[in-house]
Amino acid sequence: MSEYRPKYASIAINTPVDREFCYSVPSELTPVPTVGARVQVEFGTRTEVGVCVGISDELDFKPRGKIKPILRVIDDQPWMSDSLMKLAEFIKEHYATSLGEALTAVLTGELSLQKSRRKISILKLAKSTDFIEAWINENGANNKYEKQAKVLNVLLHVPGEYTVQNIISKLDISSSPIETLIKNGLVEKVVIDAPIVSPIIEGEPDLSVPTLIDQQRDAFNTIVPHVRSRSFRTALLHGITGSGKTEVYLHLIEEALKIGRGSIVLVPEIALTPQMIRVFLQRFPAVAVLHSMMTEAEKRDQKLRLREKEARIVIGPRSAVFAPMDDVGLIVVDEEHEYTYKQENTPRYNARDIAIIRAQIENCPIVLGSATPSLESLHNSQIGKYDYISMPRRIGSSELPFVEVVDLANEMAMQRRYNFLSRALVANVNAALEEKSQTILFLNRRGYTGQMHCNVCGHVMTCGSCSIAMTRHKKINRMLCHYCYSNIPVPVKCPSCYRGDMKSLGVGTEHIEEDIATVFPNAKVVRMDSDTMNKKEDYENVLDSFREGEIDILVGTQMVAKGLDFPNVTVIGIINADSAMHHADFRATEKTFFLLMQVAGRSGRGIKPGKVIIQTFQPKHPIIKYAVNHDYSSFSSFEMQFRKKLAYPPFAKLIRVELSHVKEEVIRENITGIASSLREAFPNRNVVEILGPAPCPIAKIRDKYRYQILIKTKTRGAQSKVREFVKPLREKKVRGVHVVIDVDPLNMM
Ligand code: ADP
Ligand code: ZN
């Protein structure tokens, strides 16, 4: 008997247009397309990969022309399971995207054609760093070379391997500056093996399973009935750093394995994956890994291991929530409050929220673990939607570090040379050096100094293309824009009033590194930020030598703040706690608090007690006070009150509509129209409140002006009505205006 061959197939394609497209199935086409298989089709003038979402023998509409044929069927067996298809449907509905866009996310990049690309061609600097820096100094200010200088800056300063296409999309430029650089011998193309991220990290098999302590046992006992009965339930596991959350995950995963079910473990960042894998491989022989830095071929390998049930555990950031695993028995979201779970381009999904939906679909429990739960999750546990489990004690004898606050205003008044290294900080670092323990210094800003401003007219040096203050970098001796990487010479006189001198405000990691080297000449200091860490290996090497004790003081940005576990660190210095506090964003307070708690958690993880020094210009700010006392509960009630009063999440839901275009008046025309039609459609402010339109806090990026409308919905169901209303805005592009719809946004800038 011959195989069933449908006449038509309905194909979802990665475009904002919210419908599927009909193609015919030619009689000679093999394999025959099935629902869930990827196919290649002509779409407009391009060839696209889409996913077959339906087959039929008849058309239920009148075709306007000839129906195009499917060109090729890529999969002989569908990659999409039912549950992943349901997740895609959810993303489409909740995040107001098309099914094709949602499926692209679910298939994590497999909607591209290079199936088993093992070689890639990347760009490398063809001359020495000094030569390139000199070239940028000489030519960077000249309009003609500006774009080339940007490319060089990325290759010089931004970690990663870049293909021509990567650079083009990162900088929003054409290929011609790159070609010129290649032609002039400054940059070359190098073919490399696509980086292999081996999932097998040598773990010391350690089969001794620790006995859970009381708080862990309680947590385990609350969750495990749902694992065994295969039922959906969300648990918020609120455990301070070092309270043994990971051990609870491991025990639960083992229970799921006992009944033949697999587990998905989400971590907030790729950088944290190896650490987690190491722990897991000590316990379980086969662990799969999925993340966006892997090549298509590697992802396919890992997915095959999961599909064939060779591995029943998968670890990874964000996109691992879409792992093709059958019979999921447990989902863990570690550090559930982290913003990195939110994808900042379409579809703008939050992997934590998707994970909850997946657990619902799979009939399994989900554990949201955090030392500082998001207010959304806390609220859900307060209203009984989630189980709330608290683990307030650290494992073993390690105590929470002692926190001391230093008033930076006092230090500045001392008029010393190294104002940002306070007396208390210096004394503590000295003590640590003496007893051969280690120090981490954290600062939220890279570069040498903060913004430069005129001491007469107050003019601030901002990027011409982005409305952002530029940062001085000493090594290249230029002002750099951290958004578009354009750069200019460091000014001496004010370019605006021609009278004043340009002064710097604040310090960056480059400056602190230099100061540290002067104040502690015998200490081994390493700086870790995106200027010094060019490759993933750099990062791992530094962490390895830090762990080995070869580094005394580690200075860095966010990179040093994340869940890293170093037992020999006794001193943590937060150089300027205020740098995150002034944002025009209602989440600035929680961001600052989370960061302070997280950085503080890095210290005193071993036997020696730890000390944290928080330097700030606002020592009396409540957030600082809560951080000093490790007092999450006062923080959360303070913040909940504020959110409730102003009707912000978790007491309302948000949708952000952003328009951008090179001409400001074009956006204004468009967005005022949108705002008034929204107000017309949703007149009751107690249900739907419309804020704006207003320029985004960062009003211009890469020469494009940005405006936004913030829509608060205050009752159940209102959000979906608004979503339906705004969804078509992405489909019809009016005069090339770019429209972003961000449902449940985290970033308001
Ligand atoms: P968290 O994830 O909450 O920060 P971890 O799970 O990393 O905490 O636990 C902190 C340390 O305590 C780890 O080194 C871990 O191996 C150890 N640990 C966890 N549970 C136990 C236990 N029941 N007995 C002994 N050591 C434990
Ligand atoms: Zn810029």
Short mmCIF file of C-alpha atoms in Angstrom, two decimals, residues 8 11 29 33 51 55-56 234 236 251 318 343 373 376 399 450 471 494 530 544 570 590 701 735:
data_model
loop_
_atom_site.label_atom_id
_atom_site.label_comp_id
_atom_site.label_asym_id
_atom_site.label_seq_id
_atom_site.Cartn_x
_atom_site.Cartn_y
_atom_site.Cartn_z
CA TYR A 8 -1.99 20.53 0.42
CA ILE A 11 2.92 26.03 6.62
CA LEU A 29 8.07 14.92 -3.20
CA PRO A 33 5.33 16.12 4.69
CA VAL A 51 6.89 24.11 9.82
CA ILE A 55 -2.38 18.71 5.83
CA SER A 56 -5.48 18.29 3.70
CA THR A 234 4.29 25.08 41.26
CA LEU A 236 8.52 28.54 45.13
CA HIS A 251 16.91 14.43 45.09
CA ARG A 318 16.27 29.92 28.42
CA GLN A 343 14.13 37.02 25.67
CA PRO A 373 12.19 35.54 44.60
CA GLU A 376 5.46 38.07 40.90
CA GLU A 399 27.53 32.19 58.34
CA GLY A 450 31.66 57.43 33.80
CA THR A 471 32.28 56.31 28.53
CA CYS A 494 33.81 71.65 26.06
CA SER A 530 33.43 42.43 28.45
CA ASP A 544 39.76 28.50 37.04
CA THR A 570 36.23 36.51 52.33
CA GLU A 590 14.41 45.43 42.94
CA ILE A 701 19.59 54.11 19.69
CA ARG A 735 6.08 54.00 6.57
#
